[in-house]
Coordinates of C-alpha atoms and ligand atoms in Angstrom, one line a residue:
M1 CA 0.0 0.2 0.1
R2 CA 1.3 3.6 -0.7
L3 CA 0.7 6.6 0.5
V4 CA 1.4 10.0 -1.1
K5 CA 0.7 13.8 -0.2
L6 CA 0.7 16.3 -2.3
G7 CA 2.0 19.6 -1.0
G8 CA 0.1 22.8 -2.0
S9 CA 3.0 24.6 -2.5
V10 CA 2.5 21.8 -6.0
I11 CA -0.8 22.2 -6.6
T12 CA -1.0 25.5 -5.8
D13 CA -0.1 28.8 -5.8
K14 CA 0.9 29.7 -2.5
A15 CA 1.6 33.2 -2.7
R16 CA -1.8 34.1 -4.8
P17 CA -5.3 33.4 -3.0
L18 CA -7.0 30.3 -4.4
A19 CA -4.5 29.1 -6.7
F20 CA -4.9 25.7 -8.5
R21 CA -1.7 24.3 -10.6
S22 CA -3.9 22.4 -12.8
R23 CA -1.9 21.5 -15.0
V24 CA 0.9 20.6 -12.5
T25 CA -1.6 18.3 -10.6
R26 CA -2.7 17.0 -13.9
R27 CA 0.6 15.4 -14.5
L28 CA 0.7 14.0 -11.1
S29 CA -2.2 12.5 -11.3
R30 CA -1.2 10.7 -14.1
E31 CA 1.9 10.2 -12.6
L32 CA -0.2 8.3 -10.1
A33 CA -2.3 6.3 -12.4
P34 CA -0.5 2.9 -13.2
F35 CA -0.9 2.2 -8.7
K36 CA -5.2 3.1 -8.1
G37 CA -5.8 -0.4 -7.9
E38 CA -2.8 -1.3 -6.0
G39 CA -3.8 0.7 -2.3
L40 CA -3.2 4.1 -3.1
I41 CA -4.4 6.8 -0.3
V42 CA -3.7 10.8 -1.3
V43 CA -3.6 13.3 0.9
H44 CA -3.2 16.9 -0.2
G45 CA -2.1 20.2 1.2
A46 CA -4.5 23.2 1.7
G47 CA -1.7 25.1 -0.2
S48 CA -3.7 28.8 -1.0
F49 CA -6.6 27.8 -1.1
G50 CA -6.5 27.4 3.5
H51 CA -3.4 29.0 4.3
V52 CA -4.1 32.5 3.7
R53 CA -7.7 32.9 5.1
A54 CA -6.5 30.2 7.9
A55 CA -4.0 33.2 9.1
E56 CA -5.8 35.7 8.3
Y57 CA -8.4 34.6 11.1
G58 CA -5.6 33.5 13.0
L59 CA -7.0 29.6 13.1
A60 CA -4.0 28.0 14.3
R61 CA -4.6 29.5 17.6
G62 CA -7.6 28.5 18.3
M63 CA -11.0 29.6 18.4
K64 CA -10.0 32.3 20.6
D65 CA -13.8 35.3 18.6
H66 CA -16.5 35.4 17.6
R67 CA -14.8 36.3 13.6
Q68 CA -13.1 32.7 13.8
V69 CA -16.4 30.8 14.4
E70 CA -17.0 32.7 10.2
G71 CA -13.1 31.4 9.5
T72 CA -13.8 28.0 10.0
A73 CA -16.9 28.0 8.5
I74 CA -14.8 30.0 4.7
V75 CA -11.8 27.9 5.4
Q76 CA -13.6 25.0 5.4
R77 CA -15.5 25.7 2.2
D78 CA -12.0 26.8 0.2
V79 CA -10.2 23.8 1.1
R80 CA -13.6 21.7 -0.2
D81 CA -13.5 23.6 -3.1
L82 CA -9.9 23.0 -3.5
N83 CA -10.0 19.7 -2.9
L84 CA -13.2 19.2 -5.5
R85 CA -10.6 20.2 -8.0
V86 CA -8.0 17.5 -7.4
L87 CA -10.5 14.7 -7.4
D88 CA -11.5 16.4 -11.2
V89 CA -8.3 16.0 -12.4
L90 CA -7.5 12.9 -10.4
I91 CA -11.4 11.4 -12.3
E92 CA -9.7 11.9 -15.5
A93 CA -6.7 10.2 -15.3
G94 CA -8.4 7.2 -14.6
I95 CA -7.7 8.1 -10.9
P96 CA -11.7 6.4 -9.9
A97 CA -11.1 8.8 -6.1
V98 CA -13.2 9.3 -2.9
S99 CA -13.0 12.1 -1.1
L100 CA -13.0 11.4 2.2
P101 CA -12.8 14.7 4.5
P102 CA -11.3 15.0 7.8
A103 CA -13.6 17.1 9.8
T104 CA -16.0 13.3 9.0
W105 CA -13.7 11.2 10.9
L106 CA -10.8 12.7 13.2
E107 CA -12.1 15.5 16.0
L108 CA -8.3 16.9 16.6
K109 CA -7.4 17.5 21.1
D110 CA -5.0 20.1 21.1
G111 CA -4.0 19.7 18.0
R112 CA -3.5 16.1 18.2
M113 CA -5.0 13.7 16.7
V114 CA -5.9 11.1 18.7
A115 CA -8.6 7.7 17.7
F116 CA -9.4 7.8 14.8
D117 CA -12.5 5.6 12.2
A118 CA -9.9 4.1 9.8
V119 CA -12.7 2.2 8.7
P120 CA -14.1 4.6 6.1
F121 CA -10.7 4.1 4.2
Q122 CA -10.2 0.5 4.1
R123 CA -13.8 -0.5 2.7
A124 CA -12.8 2.4 -0.2
I125 CA -9.5 0.5 -0.9
A126 CA -11.5 -2.7 -0.5
R127 CA -13.4 -1.5 -3.4
G128 CA -10.9 -0.2 -5.9
L129 CA -11.6 3.0 -4.7
V130 CA -8.9 5.2 -3.8
P131 CA -9.8 7.4 -1.0
V132 CA -9.1 11.4 -0.7
T133 CA -8.2 13.4 2.1
F134 CA -6.3 17.2 2.8
G135 CA -6.0 19.2 5.4
D136 CA -8.1 21.2 6.9
V137 CA -9.6 23.1 9.8
L138 CA -11.0 20.6 12.5
M139 CA -12.7 20.4 15.4
D140 CA -10.8 20.6 18.4
T141 CA -11.7 19.2 21.3
E142 CA -9.5 21.5 23.6
R143 CA -8.9 24.7 21.3
G144 CA -12.1 24.9 19.7
V145 CA -10.8 24.4 16.6
A146 CA -7.2 23.8 15.1
I147 CA -5.9 22.7 11.4
A148 CA -4.7 20.0 10.7
S149 CA -2.2 19.3 8.1
G150 CA -2.0 17.5 5.3
D151 CA 1.8 15.8 7.1
L152 CA -0.5 15.6 10.3
L153 CA -3.2 13.1 7.6
M154 CA 0.1 11.1 6.6
A155 CA 1.3 10.6 10.1
G156 CA -1.8 9.2 11.5
L157 CA -2.9 7.5 8.4
A158 CA 0.9 5.7 8.4
A159 CA 0.2 4.8 11.7
V160 CA -3.0 2.5 10.2
F161 CA -2.1 1.1 7.4
K162 CA 1.5 0.7 7.1
P163 CA 2.5 1.7 4.2
D164 CA 5.6 0.1 2.3
L165 CA 5.9 4.0 0.8
S166 CA 5.0 7.1 1.8
V167 CA 5.5 10.1 -0.5
F168 CA 6.1 13.2 0.2
V169 CA 5.7 16.0 -2.6
T170 CA 6.6 19.1 -2.3
G171 CA 7.2 22.2 -4.4
V172 CA 11.4 22.1 -3.2
D173 CA 13.2 18.6 -4.4
G174 CA 13.7 17.6 -0.4
V175 CA 15.7 18.9 3.1
Y176 CA 17.8 21.2 1.9
D177 CA 20.7 22.5 5.2
G178 CA 19.6 25.8 4.9
E179 CA 16.9 27.8 3.0
P180 CA 16.3 25.7 -0.2
A181 CA 16.7 29.0 -2.9
D182 CA 19.9 29.6 -1.1
P183 CA 22.9 28.4 -4.4
G184 CA 24.3 26.8 -0.9
A185 CA 22.2 25.1 0.3
R186 CA 22.3 21.2 0.1
L187 CA 20.0 18.6 -1.1
L188 CA 19.6 16.3 1.8
R189 CA 20.1 12.8 0.9
T190 CA 19.0 11.1 3.8
V191 CA 16.7 12.7 7.0
S192 CA 16.5 11.5 10.3
P193 CA 15.6 12.1 14.0
D194 CA 18.8 11.4 15.0
G195 CA 20.7 13.5 12.8
A196 CA 21.5 16.7 14.1
Q197 CA 20.6 19.1 10.5
V198 CA 20.0 22.4 9.7
V199 CA 16.9 22.7 8.2
G200 CA 15.4 25.6 6.4
T201 CA 12.1 26.0 8.0
T202 CA 11.2 29.4 7.0
A203 CA 7.8 29.7 4.2
A204 CA 8.5 31.8 2.0
E205 CA 8.7 35.5 1.5
G206 CA 4.7 36.7 0.9
V207 CA 3.2 33.3 1.4
A208 CA 1.7 32.1 4.4
D209 CA 1.4 29.4 5.9
V210 CA -0.1 28.2 8.9
T211 CA 2.1 24.8 9.5
G212 CA 4.6 25.1 10.2
S213 CA 6.6 24.8 6.6
M214 CA 10.1 22.3 6.4
G215 CA 10.0 22.5 10.0
G216 CA 6.2 20.8 10.1
K217 CA 6.4 19.2 8.0
L218 CA 10.3 17.4 9.3
A219 CA 8.2 16.5 12.9
E220 CA 6.0 14.0 11.2
A221 CA 7.9 12.5 8.4
F222 CA 9.2 10.7 11.4
Q223 CA 6.6 9.6 12.4
V224 CA 5.5 8.7 8.9
A225 CA 8.8 6.8 8.8
A226 CA 8.2 4.7 11.9
S227 CA 5.3 3.0 10.1
S228 CA 6.2 2.8 6.4
K229 CA 8.7 0.7 4.7
E230 CA 10.2 3.5 3.2
T231 CA 9.6 7.5 3.4
W232 CA 10.5 10.4 1.0
I233 CA 10.0 13.9 1.1
I234 CA 10.1 14.8 -3.4
G235 CA 9.5 17.9 -5.6
G236 CA 6.1 17.4 -7.7
N237 CA 7.3 20.3 -10.3
S238 CA 10.0 17.7 -12.0
P239 CA 7.7 14.7 -14.6
G240 CA 8.9 12.3 -14.5
R241 CA 9.8 11.8 -10.8
L242 CA 7.4 10.7 -8.6
R243 CA 6.2 7.5 -10.8
S244 CA 9.9 6.8 -11.2
L245 CA 9.8 6.9 -7.2
M246 CA 6.3 4.7 -7.0
E247 CA 8.1 2.1 -9.7
G248 CA 11.2 1.6 -6.9
R249 CA 13.6 3.8 -8.6
R250 CA 16.3 6.3 -7.2
V251 CA 15.3 9.2 -7.7
K252 CA 16.8 12.6 -6.5
G253 CA 14.5 13.7 -2.9
T254 CA 15.8 12.7 0.1
R255 CA 15.1 10.3 2.2
V256 CA 13.3 9.8 5.7
L257 CA 14.5 7.7 7.9
P258 CA 12.9 6.0 11.6
S259 CA 15.6 6.5 14.5
G260 CA 17.6 4.0 15.1
R261 CA 18.7 4.2 11.7
Ligands
IPE301 C1 -2.9 23.1 5.9 O1 -2.7 21.8 5.6 C2 -4.8 23.1 5.9 C3 -4.9 24.8 6.5 C4 -4.8 25.7 6.1 C5 -6.6 24.6 6.7 P1 -1.1 21.9 4.5 O2 0.0 22.2 5.6 O3 -1.3 19.5 4.5 O4 -1.2 22.7 3.3 P2 0.2 22.4 2.4 O5 0.2 21.0 2.1 O6 1.2 23.5 3.2 O7 -0.3 23.5 1.5

């Protein structure tokens, strides 16, 4: 079974609100299509359909004022809009994608995932369908609301499904030892929770990111690596890379190792 996250920085233009990158998403969908019948779950990020408004309404801080009620409704609506666009493109590529919005199967506790119902995923996969879920603003028993990043969902799903391969498809080629835009920064071939790498953690200027950019991703990626046979962070803007990795070939990117490796 394979678990793939299409990052918001690939499928949207994070610098422009509500900008879906349909061409790239279409190509990535075609790269995923050959694996649709082998147990596949797709998670996608919110990109500029989620982060901009979530930051505007301060939703990462929880529910503190009445305006955030409106903000929650708007962000949930916007990420569903993105989800529908992703579904359209996946289905067009021949992938029988079905949406499982996290609000229907998950409640957070202080920003963390507690037990969730994996049965809808299992039922869909058993019928040859490809479940699709996404980063969203959810109810939180302690904070009122909280952000569930797609990365957090990856960690929860990996713990249950123990994937052979988990992949984070991002806007950069992997994890760097500095800011990716810095010409001196080197791409790390592997990262592990035991290593003390310095990693670029800030989002690009002018880009809203309420879930911590690469630093936040890595914390979740280490969780994913703890329950996956192989875990990778790769770039989605290079044609064929995702497909090659899915076929079991070595590609440019960063392999995420579990602790002790
Ligand atoms: C964020 O999801 C969800 C919201 C802001 C509502 P992600 O953190 O997974 O999104 P990307 O991949 O960074 O865009």
